Amino acid sequence: MTRPFDGHTLSPETVAFLDGDMRLLIDGERVEGEAFHETRDPATGIVLARFHVGGKAQIDSAVAAARRAFEGPWGSMAAAERTAILQHLARVMEANATLLTELDVIDNGMPRFIAGLTTANCVEMVDYYAGAILRIEGTTTTPPRHVSAEAEALTYTLREPVGVVGQIVPWNVPLSTAILKLAPALAAGCTVVVKPSEETPLSLLALADMIGEAGFPAGVVNIVNGFGATAGQALAEHPDVDKVSFTGSTATGRRIVMAAMGNLKKVSLELGGKSPVIVMPDADLALAVPGVAMATFFLQGQNCMAGTRIFAHEDIYDALIKGLVQFASGMTLGHGLDPATMQGPLISEAHCGKVMAHIDAAKAAGARLVTGGEKLARPGNFVQPTIFTDCTPDMAVMREEIFGPVMAVQKVATTDLDELARLANDTPYGLSGSVWTRDMAAAHRLVKRVRSGHVSINCHGAVGTNIPFGGYGQSGWGREFGQEGLDGYLETKAVTARL
Ligand code: NDP
């Protein structure tokens, strides 16, 4: 099938992939689901592919396969061999980087330069956790008094995999949000059932092929596309799943917690945010203007760590706004395959409607629209980079996660760090944030006061493979990335031996 991409072409491997058979991966086999669903290019609205979707029956088969693999070949495999298989996966992904990148561009809408970076980060992450396998270590400690009083004794700890893990991933960075869960889980020795978002199935269907090529035993990784309310819910409540790891909205996060109650499975959640960006009077505006703009507009604002609540000091307010408006109005919107594109489309018509409703509500509440605010009159779900000034803390535009290219700016008169922190912390969320100033002492003192899992100074959203990431408050439970990301898939067993 030929598909229009606003005049842009795809590599032959991506074209061939789109014409392939998009089945689920269960127990090492590509199997049919219970129905089909279509995925569309959000920049053009055209159908990219029809793919199989599974429901409870497919989740049951996938969990059973994952349990067999956990108790069988994966559980008994030597650590060095597990390392080699993960390293092999990294090489296969690297060899297929163009395919993985192009699939996230056309399925999600993200600009190609971002998709290229996230693919490279995914390869790095698989390598990072492959390298961590031989460093999974317990400790030795003093045996309990009642045992050592009677005999020589030894106490040590073992780190063991949590077991069968359900991973429910969103559409905003499809490959990356899956890999940052898969790689540490597999390194820990867990087996996995992944439920991608039905909005963006493609890169994980390509990954399913690569899982086979890398040499994982059957059932170690299962990928079941399906809807949240059916497949997702069945996975979250499954009695034979030991842990569920979820990235998505806070509302769905609550449903996951309720669903997990039956067998009290472990839960980790990476949820929403409304991250503060504090621009002090001495900020270097040459850095702050593009940095603050991209804190909001990166990934069309469909980004859990987006910095969308800007607290700008009155001394630099006018100059900052002028720079931000110039930056935002100069951003090139277009198809992600176009190398000039800085901002792509929103994921769907429905989501676009939600973002436009937020924009209308902000206008009605008295926020001042200084740039953007319109949906482009062209096919696809394009919303202009939008900036509201004169915002006050009670406005929905300052409080709610919009998940679109919408910035809200509040003028502040204070440089008192406690007062700035009080403004920044006036939110149920706590995922990210940034501080812009030349005064490093003030920056570090302010960072310490901000209740958030991740705060940057003179940059925003500085995430990395080795850097723990997660939320305070209603932004989530647990941490991903780095050593803490691996710890989330390990249990600790304490052993005492009377010798
Ligand atoms: P959801 O949180 O509903 O979806 C995320 C994932 O959860 C998807 O795979 C979805 O499946 C699945 N899911 C949905 N309902 C259930 C359920 N009852 N049980 C188990 N899994 C479920 O996000 P939306 O796509 O609806 O986006 C809504 C808002 O969420 C956005 O506007 C944004 O504010 C926020 N969001 C935050 C993200 C983050 O990175 N923190 C990522 C994505 C969204 P399916 O897609 O098939 O329904």
mmCIF file of N, CA, C and O and ligand atoms in Angstrom, residues 168-172 195-199 226-229 232-233 236 246-249 252 255-256 270-272 304 351 354 401-403, ligand 1:
data_model
loop_
_atom_site.group_PDB
_atom_site.id
_atom_site.type_symbol
_atom_site.label_atom_id
_atom_site.label_comp_id
_atom_site.label_asym_id
_atom_site.label_seq_id
_atom_site.Cartn_x
_atom_site.Cartn_y
_atom_site.Cartn_z
ATOM 1 N N ILE A 168 2.344 -1.402 31.236
ATOM 2 C CA ILE A 168 1.315 -0.699 30.454
ATOM 3 C C ILE A 168 1.886 0.653 30.055
ATOM 4 O O ILE A 168 2.246 1.454 30.920
ATOM 5 N N VAL A 169 2.009 0.859 28.754
ATOM 6 C CA VAL A 169 2.755 2.034 28.286
ATOM 7 C C VAL A 169 1.869 2.960 27.455
ATOM 8 O O VAL A 169 0.899 2.522 26.845
ATOM 9 N N PRO A 170 2.206 4.248 27.431
ATOM 10 C CA PRO A 170 1.371 5.227 26.741
ATOM 11 C C PRO A 170 1.854 5.485 25.320
ATOM 12 O O PRO A 170 2.783 4.840 24.832
ATOM 13 N N TRP A 171 1.251 6.499 24.701
ATOM 14 C CA TRP A 171 1.516 6.791 23.295
ATOM 15 C C TRP A 171 2.500 7.937 23.087
ATOM 16 O O TRP A 171 2.900 8.205 21.971
ATOM 17 N N ASN A 172 2.878 8.638 24.161
ATOM 18 C CA ASN A 172 3.590 9.901 23.908
ATOM 19 C C ASN A 172 5.051 9.713 23.504
ATOM 20 O O ASN A 172 5.585 10.530 22.767
ATOM 21 N N LYS A 195 1.685 -4.078 27.364
ATOM 22 C CA LYS A 195 0.461 -3.618 26.683
ATOM 23 C C LYS A 195 0.726 -2.199 26.178
ATOM 24 O O LYS A 195 0.693 -1.247 26.941
ATOM 25 N N PRO A 196 1.008 -2.065 24.867
ATOM 26 C CA PRO A 196 1.232 -0.721 24.318
ATOM 27 C C PRO A 196 -0.092 0.041 24.240
ATOM 28 O O PRO A 196 -1.163 -0.545 24.408
ATOM 29 N N SER A 197 -0.003 1.346 23.961
ATOM 30 C CA SER A 197 -1.226 2.119 23.715
ATOM 31 C C SER A 197 -1.747 1.774 22.334
ATOM 32 O O SER A 197 -0.967 1.643 21.382
ATOM 33 N N GLU A 198 -3.065 1.680 22.210
ATOM 34 C CA GLU A 198 -3.625 1.352 20.889
ATOM 35 C C GLU A 198 -3.429 2.501 19.899
ATOM 36 O O GLU A 198 -3.596 2.330 18.706
ATOM 37 N N GLU A 199 -3.034 3.674 20.407
ATOM 38 C CA GLU A 199 -2.760 4.809 19.509
ATOM 39 C C GLU A 199 -1.444 4.617 18.758
ATOM 40 O O GLU A 199 -1.262 5.168 17.675
ATOM 41 N N GLY A 226 -3.859 -3.840 22.652
ATOM 42 C CA GLY A 226 -5.258 -3.947 23.050
ATOM 43 C C GLY A 226 -5.674 -2.662 23.714
ATOM 44 O O GLY A 226 -4.858 -1.754 23.920
ATOM 45 N N PHE A 227 -6.929 -2.594 24.077
ATOM 46 C CA PHE A 227 -7.453 -1.369 24.677
ATOM 47 C C PHE A 227 -7.227 -1.384 26.190
ATOM 48 O O PHE A 227 -7.163 -2.449 26.814
ATOM 49 N N GLY A 228 -7.152 -0.172 26.731
ATOM 50 C CA GLY A 228 -6.907 -0.049 28.165
ATOM 51 C C GLY A 228 -7.980 -0.702 29.000
ATOM 52 O O GLY A 228 -7.692 -1.441 29.951
ATOM 53 N N ALA A 229 -9.232 -0.456 28.622
ATOM 54 C CA ALA A 229 -10.340 -0.926 29.454
ATOM 55 C C ALA A 229 -10.472 -2.449 29.446
ATOM 56 O O ALA A 229 -11.062 -3.031 30.366
ATOM 57 N N GLY A 232 -5.686 -3.864 29.098
ATOM 58 C CA GLY A 232 -4.937 -3.186 30.169
ATOM 59 C C GLY A 232 -5.482 -3.565 31.535
ATOM 60 O O GLY A 232 -4.730 -3.927 32.449
ATOM 61 N N GLN A 233 -6.806 -3.502 31.637
ATOM 62 C CA GLN A 233 -7.450 -3.823 32.925
ATOM 63 C C GLN A 233 -7.176 -5.295 33.289
ATOM 64 O O GLN A 233 -6.853 -5.609 34.440
ATOM 65 N N ALA A 236 -3.680 -5.561 34.611
ATOM 66 C CA ALA A 236 -3.482 -4.936 35.929
ATOM 67 C C ALA A 236 -4.111 -5.768 37.045
ATOM 68 O O ALA A 236 -3.603 -5.796 38.167
ATOM 69 N N PHE A 246 3.255 1.110 35.264
ATOM 70 C CA PHE A 246 2.357 1.884 34.407
ATOM 71 C C PHE A 246 2.900 3.282 34.167
ATOM 72 O O PHE A 246 3.398 3.927 35.093
ATOM 73 N N THR A 247 2.796 3.765 32.938
ATOM 74 C CA THR A 247 3.022 5.186 32.642
ATOM 75 C C THR A 247 1.785 5.710 31.944
ATOM 76 O O THR A 247 1.315 5.106 30.973
ATOM 77 N N GLY A 248 1.252 6.825 32.431
ATOM 78 C CA GLY A 248 0.075 7.409 31.803
ATOM 79 C C GLY A 248 -0.551 8.443 32.706
ATOM 80 O O GLY A 248 0.133 9.072 33.523
ATOM 81 N N SER A 249 -1.845 8.589 32.588
ATOM 82 C CA SER A 249 -2.530 9.655 33.323
ATOM 83 C C SER A 249 -2.729 9.275 34.788
ATOM 84 O O SER A 249 -2.797 8.090 35.141
ATOM 85 N N THR A 252 -5.949 7.141 35.241
ATOM 86 C CA THR A 252 -5.790 5.711 34.952
ATOM 87 C C THR A 252 -4.874 5.069 35.994
ATOM 88 O O THR A 252 -5.086 3.911 36.379
ATOM 89 N N ARG A 255 -6.893 3.763 38.678
ATOM 90 C CA ARG A 255 -7.588 2.519 38.306
ATOM 91 C C ARG A 255 -6.632 1.327 38.404
ATOM 92 O O ARG A 255 -7.013 0.235 38.803
ATOM 93 N N ILE A 256 -5.378 1.554 38.042
ATOM 94 C CA ILE A 256 -4.385 0.468 38.101
ATOM 95 C C ILE A 256 -4.200 0.034 39.557
ATOM 96 O O ILE A 256 -4.145 -1.173 39.866
ATOM 97 N N GLU A 270 4.246 6.021 36.816
ATOM 98 C CA GLU A 270 4.861 7.268 36.350
ATOM 99 C C GLU A 270 3.720 8.044 35.701
ATOM 100 O O GLU A 270 3.239 7.671 34.636
ATOM 101 N N LEU A 271 3.268 9.095 36.410
ATOM 102 C CA LEU A 271 2.001 9.728 36.030
ATOM 103 C C LEU A 271 2.223 11.147 35.507
ATOM 104 O O LEU A 271 3.283 11.473 35.007
ATOM 105 N N GLY A 272 1.226 11.965 35.682
ATOM 106 C CA GLY A 272 1.258 13.276 35.052
ATOM 107 C C GLY A 272 2.071 14.307 35.810
ATOM 108 O O GLY A 272 2.684 14.018 36.840
ATOM 109 N N CYS A 304 5.283 14.170 29.951
ATOM 110 C CA CYS A 304 4.909 14.201 31.372
ATOM 111 C C CYS A 304 5.735 15.217 32.161
ATOM 112 O O CYS A 304 5.290 15.745 33.157
ATOM 113 N N HIS A 351 -7.828 14.113 21.300
ATOM 114 C CA HIS A 351 -6.908 14.799 22.212
ATOM 115 C C HIS A 351 -6.777 16.272 21.811
ATOM 116 O O HIS A 351 -6.713 17.159 22.665
ATOM 117 N N LYS A 354 -9.488 18.189 23.239
ATOM 118 C CA LYS A 354 -9.309 18.466 24.683
ATOM 119 C C LYS A 354 -8.379 19.664 24.887
ATOM 120 O O LYS A 354 -8.614 20.530 25.726
ATOM 121 N N GLU A 401 -2.974 19.418 33.974
ATOM 122 C CA GLU A 401 -2.071 18.926 32.926
ATOM 123 C C GLU A 401 -2.825 18.961 31.600
ATOM 124 O O GLU A 401 -3.847 18.303 31.440
ATOM 125 N N ILE A 402 -2.332 19.738 30.650
ATOM 126 C CA ILE A 402 -3.024 19.899 29.361
ATOM 127 C C ILE A 402 -2.485 18.898 28.340
ATOM 128 O O ILE A 402 -3.199 18.408 27.494
ATOM 129 N N PHE A 403 -1.210 18.568 28.442
ATOM 130 C CA PHE A 403 -0.563 17.619 27.521
ATOM 131 C C PHE A 403 -0.652 18.126 26.082
ATOM 132 O O PHE A 403 -0.939 17.373 25.147
HETATM 133 P P1 NDP B 1 -4.079 6.766 29.785
HETATM 134 O O1 NDP B 1 -3.399 6.940 31.076
HETATM 135 O O2 NDP B 1 -5.518 6.417 29.812
HETATM 136 O O3 NDP B 1 -3.332 5.639 28.911
HETATM 137 C C1 NDP B 1 -2.037 5.145 29.164
HETATM 138 C C2 NDP B 1 -2.013 3.639 28.977
HETATM 139 O O4 NDP B 1 -2.905 3.025 29.907
HETATM 140 C C3 NDP B 1 -2.487 3.184 27.598
HETATM 141 O O5 NDP B 1 -1.764 2.036 27.214
HETATM 142 C C4 NDP B 1 -3.930 2.835 27.849
HETATM 143 O O6 NDP B 1 -4.434 1.957 26.894
HETATM 144 C C5 NDP B 1 -3.837 2.200 29.221
HETATM 145 N N1 NDP B 1 -5.093 2.164 29.965
HETATM 146 C C6 NDP B 1 -6.164 2.989 29.877
HETATM 147 N N2 NDP B 1 -7.125 2.621 30.748
HETATM 148 C C7 NDP B 1 -6.665 1.532 31.406
HETATM 149 C C8 NDP B 1 -7.198 0.687 32.438
HETATM 150 N N3 NDP B 1 -8.394 0.879 32.961
HETATM 151 N N4 NDP B 1 -6.431 -0.322 32.882
HETATM 152 C C9 NDP B 1 -5.210 -0.537 32.383
HETATM 153 N N5 NDP B 1 -4.665 0.206 31.401
HETATM 154 C C10 NDP B 1 -5.373 1.240 30.922
HETATM 155 O O7 NDP B 1 -3.811 8.046 28.926
HETATM 156 P P2 NDP B 1 -4.646 8.640 27.699
HETATM 157 O O8 NDP B 1 -4.077 8.090 26.459
HETATM 158 O O9 NDP B 1 -6.126 8.485 27.888
HETATM 159 O O10 NDP B 1 -4.267 10.184 27.840
HETATM 160 C C11 NDP B 1 -5.012 11.008 28.721
HETATM 161 C C12 NDP B 1 -4.105 11.962 29.482
HETATM 162 O O11 NDP B 1 -3.151 11.221 30.219
HETATM 163 C C13 NDP B 1 -3.267 12.863 28.615
HETATM 164 O O12 NDP B 1 -3.981 13.975 28.194
HETATM 165 C C14 NDP B 1 -2.153 13.214 29.571
HETATM 166 O O13 NDP B 1 -2.575 14.239 30.414
HETATM 167 C C15 NDP B 1 -1.964 11.944 30.378
HETATM 168 N N6 NDP B 1 -0.833 11.098 29.909
HETATM 169 C C16 NDP B 1 0.310 11.118 30.620
HETATM 170 C C17 NDP B 1 1.399 10.381 30.190
HETATM 171 C C18 NDP B 1 2.687 10.388 30.939
HETATM 172 O O14 NDP B 1 3.732 10.180 30.333
HETATM 173 N N7 NDP B 1 2.683 10.573 32.243
HETATM 174 C C19 NDP B 1 1.363 9.588 28.961
HETATM 175 C C20 NDP B 1 0.081 9.583 28.307
HETATM 176 C C21 NDP B 1 -0.970 10.332 28.777
HETATM 177 P P3 NDP B 1 -5.198 2.508 25.602
HETATM 178 O O15 NDP B 1 -4.392 3.622 25.035
HETATM 179 O O16 NDP B 1 -5.252 1.341 24.730
HETATM 180 O O17 NDP B 1 -6.550 2.945 26.092
#
